Amino acid sequence: MVLYDALVSPEILAAINPKAEKINGGKRRGRHSLVQSETTQLLIEKAQTNPVVVRLKGGDPFVFGRGGEEMEDLIQAGVPVEVVPGVTSGIAAPAYAGIPLTHRHYSSSVTFVTGHEAAGKYRPEVNWEAIAKGSETIVIYMGVHNLSNIIGQLQTGGLSPDTPIALIRWGTTSKQEQLTGTLETIVQLVFDTEFKAPAIAIIGEVVNLHRVLSNFK
Ligand SMILES: C[S@@+](CC[C@H](N)C(=O)[O-])C[C@H]1O[C@@H](n2cnc3c(N)ncnc32)[C@H](O)[C@@H]1O
């Protein structure tokens, strides 16, 4: 039995054994197929009647994928779990766009951060100003809807309006699209081109390498 998410590619879904039961638990913004408690409940139930249950997620299950939460619930319910790591979209999408996240001349540090914090969580908010000061490359998941606010805070933290930014949508798939600009121009470009989520944003000097490296893919 396979319970899969919205961002799993059709190629991967096509490789699933046709005899296996497949359930779409996919969540896209504003369209929750299953709420989190239903997902874990379903996994626990299916684990009672199936020899193997696969929870299939896009990217890496432990990077903004709620893999940790689901695993905690399963362990609490006495279900043994094995994790198979994946290549997170924050690494895969820039690589496919010719953007190295680190580079000896331009960036010695990377921060992976969410632009969409879970409602009702009891941790302090992302400290964008500290990230602006402390990281040379910034990779933002789920940031398109909140981009203008995030950019404002990064600039308050010291990033110049000229800092390069790339947005990569549907990275690594045949539908991959990218938009590049600067902190000053990107919000208008998103509006003008009607650029939509799901996308990864990459901020920092390494984005400029895209012009050179993407030609040689
Ligand atoms: C809930 S997070 C899941 C991240 C996933 N666990 C991973 O490791 O890539 C969903 C966000 O990941 C990013 N994302 C996932 N797949 C993507 C892709 N193929 N291209 C661009 N961004 C992607 C987007 O920011 C999207 O809103």
XYZ file of C-alpha atoms and ligand atoms in Angstrom:
244
model
C 0.000 0.000 0.000
C 1.363 3.440 -0.959
C 0.116 6.750 0.472
C 1.625 9.521 -1.662
C 1.834 13.307 -1.657
C 0.996 15.937 -4.283
C 4.629 16.702 -5.168
C 5.595 13.127 -6.098
C 6.313 13.082 -9.840
C 4.171 11.051 -12.268
C 7.296 9.067 -13.268
C 7.749 7.825 -9.705
C 4.037 7.050 -9.360
C 4.202 5.051 -12.604
C 6.917 2.855 -11.081
C 4.665 1.667 -8.231
C 3.645 -1.983 -8.435
C 0.221 -1.929 -10.158
C -1.055 -4.481 -7.624
C -0.384 -2.103 -4.708
C -3.231 -0.016 -3.328
C -2.460 3.689 -4.028
C -3.961 6.536 -2.006
C -3.497 10.210 -2.846
C -2.953 12.032 0.446
C -1.672 15.074 -1.443
C -1.782 18.501 0.037
C -1.544 21.591 -2.131
C -2.057 25.044 -0.676
C -5.732 25.522 0.219
C -6.651 22.027 -0.993
C -6.005 19.525 1.749
C -6.878 16.035 0.587
C -6.211 14.582 4.040
C -5.540 16.512 7.219
C -2.422 15.502 9.144
C -4.252 13.512 11.844
C -6.163 11.573 9.157
C -2.891 10.794 7.380
C -1.237 9.278 10.414
C -4.444 7.465 11.425
C -4.670 5.955 7.951
C -1.017 4.854 8.083
C -1.566 3.213 11.472
C -4.697 1.399 10.225
C -3.063 0.253 6.983
C -0.032 -1.006 8.917
C -2.333 -3.494 10.714
C -3.445 -5.163 7.462
C -0.553 -4.701 5.004
C 2.890 -6.318 5.142
C 4.492 -3.050 3.922
C 3.083 0.471 3.907
C 4.979 3.157 1.980
C 4.548 6.818 2.835
C 5.811 8.424 -0.369
C 6.800 12.085 -0.241
C 8.526 14.498 -2.630
C 12.147 15.354 -1.864
C 13.341 14.380 1.595
C 10.730 13.333 4.173
C 12.519 15.132 7.003
C 12.931 18.483 5.231
C 9.687 20.449 5.619
C 7.911 17.164 4.925
C 6.342 16.385 8.309
C 8.216 13.086 8.211
C 9.350 13.563 11.798
C 5.801 14.143 13.054
C 4.382 11.150 11.201
C 7.208 8.921 12.366
C 6.685 9.976 15.992
C 2.975 9.055 15.804
C 3.710 5.701 14.169
C 6.336 4.771 16.738
C 3.945 5.757 19.518
C 1.359 3.429 17.958
C 3.917 0.602 17.928
C 4.432 0.574 14.139
C 8.072 -0.051 13.103
C 9.329 2.571 10.620
C 12.280 2.820 8.250
C 13.213 6.167 6.664
C 14.542 6.369 3.118
C 16.171 9.788 2.614
C 15.563 11.731 -0.598
C 17.132 14.662 -2.404
C 15.297 17.704 -1.139
C 13.890 20.153 -3.709
C 15.992 22.921 -2.133
C 19.076 21.103 -3.429
C 17.688 19.374 -6.539
C 15.863 22.335 -8.129
C 18.815 24.768 -8.007
C 21.125 22.049 -9.328
C 18.829 21.531 -12.333
C 18.796 25.307 -12.897
C 22.619 25.544 -12.842
C 22.815 27.221 -9.424
C 25.447 25.770 -7.059
C 24.366 26.564 -3.493
C 27.967 26.928 -2.356
C 30.952 28.111 -4.345
C 34.472 28.906 -3.175
C 34.262 32.433 -4.592
C 30.696 33.401 -3.713
C 29.175 31.452 -0.820
C 30.402 29.444 2.156
C 27.035 29.042 3.887
C 23.465 27.992 3.058
C 20.271 28.299 5.072
C 17.154 26.250 4.266
C 14.094 28.008 5.602
C 10.325 27.892 5.254
C 8.447 30.938 3.984
C 5.171 29.539 5.270
C 5.170 28.733 8.944
C 2.585 26.317 10.329
C -0.341 28.095 11.954
C -0.559 27.704 15.708
C 2.963 26.438 16.235
C 4.592 27.485 19.474
C 8.078 28.374 18.272
C 9.274 31.890 17.555
C 8.927 33.079 13.963
C 11.753 32.798 11.438
C 14.332 35.492 12.169
C 14.797 36.777 8.612
C 17.052 39.609 9.677
C 19.469 37.195 11.361
C 19.428 34.956 8.269
C 20.220 37.966 6.054
C 23.250 38.684 8.191
C 24.404 35.108 8.741
C 23.999 33.223 5.462
C 25.410 33.865 2.006
C 22.896 31.633 0.217
C 19.269 31.441 1.358
C 16.937 28.699 0.088
C 13.277 29.329 0.831
C 10.568 26.668 0.627
C 6.908 27.671 0.286
C 7.856 31.331 0.000
C 6.064 32.572 -3.132
C 2.889 33.761 -1.386
C 4.807 35.647 1.286
C 7.689 36.847 -0.901
C 7.173 40.581 -0.582
C 7.084 40.421 3.229
C 10.140 38.117 3.382
C 12.162 40.356 1.051
C 11.294 43.389 3.163
C 12.636 41.675 6.288
C 15.790 40.452 4.508
C 16.483 44.006 3.368
C 15.964 45.285 6.904
C 18.564 42.666 7.845
C 21.053 44.258 5.446
C 20.620 42.566 2.050
C 21.016 44.973 -0.841
C 18.136 45.484 -3.305
C 20.572 44.263 -6.009
C 20.933 40.820 -4.419
C 20.129 38.179 -7.065
C 17.165 35.839 -6.576
C 15.853 32.881 -8.581
C 12.507 31.167 -8.283
C 12.286 27.608 -9.591
C 8.898 26.027 -10.058
C 8.337 22.301 -10.542
C 12.125 21.826 -10.384
C 13.614 18.656 -11.896
C 10.413 17.858 -13.795
C 9.600 18.418 -17.481
C 7.486 21.400 -16.323
C 10.415 23.216 -14.656
C 10.206 27.011 -14.976
C 12.462 29.641 -13.530
C 12.366 33.350 -12.956
C 15.408 35.415 -12.032
C 15.708 38.977 -10.821
C 16.853 40.944 -7.810
C 15.257 41.582 -4.455
C 14.071 44.871 -5.901
C 12.490 43.465 -9.074
C 11.260 39.961 -8.273
C 7.867 40.728 -6.719
C 6.803 42.709 -9.793
C 8.181 39.962 -12.075
C 6.140 37.328 -10.194
C 3.059 39.477 -10.662
C 3.756 40.243 -14.344
C 4.488 36.636 -15.308
C 1.823 35.148 -13.007
C 4.504 32.899 -11.555
C 2.927 30.418 -9.129
C 3.889 27.956 -6.395
C 5.174 25.326 -5.822
C 8.590 26.906 -6.098
C 11.918 27.188 -4.354
C 13.528 30.612 -3.991
C 17.315 30.953 -3.970
C 18.876 34.217 -2.856
C 22.547 35.136 -3.098
C 25.448 35.758 -5.485
C 25.446 32.093 -6.599
C 22.249 32.803 -8.550
C 24.349 34.718 -11.133
C 26.152 31.467 -12.041
C 22.867 30.242 -13.495
C 23.608 32.236 -16.687
C 26.872 30.357 -17.209
C 26.054 26.903 -15.909
C 22.511 26.340 -17.140
C 23.729 26.458 -20.768
C 25.782 23.312 -20.232
C 23.178 21.021 -18.691
C 5.820 20.870 2.163
S 7.310 21.301 1.353
C 7.945 19.709 1.012
C 9.424 19.719 0.763
C 9.960 18.339 0.449
N 9.936 17.499 1.607
C 11.378 18.404 -0.088
O 12.305 17.903 0.573
O 11.578 18.936 -1.185
C 6.663 21.804 -0.193
C 7.510 22.893 -0.832
O 8.724 22.332 -1.325
C 9.105 23.004 -2.490
N 9.106 22.039 -3.605
C 8.825 20.732 -3.536
N 8.989 20.144 -4.740
C 9.394 21.127 -5.583
C 9.766 21.162 -6.948
N 9.738 20.081 -7.722
N 10.166 22.351 -7.479
C 10.228 23.467 -6.726
N 9.878 23.493 -5.421
C 9.479 22.341 -4.863
C 8.104 24.128 -2.725
O 8.586 25.282 -2.042
C 6.878 23.570 -2.039
O 5.973 24.591 -1.673
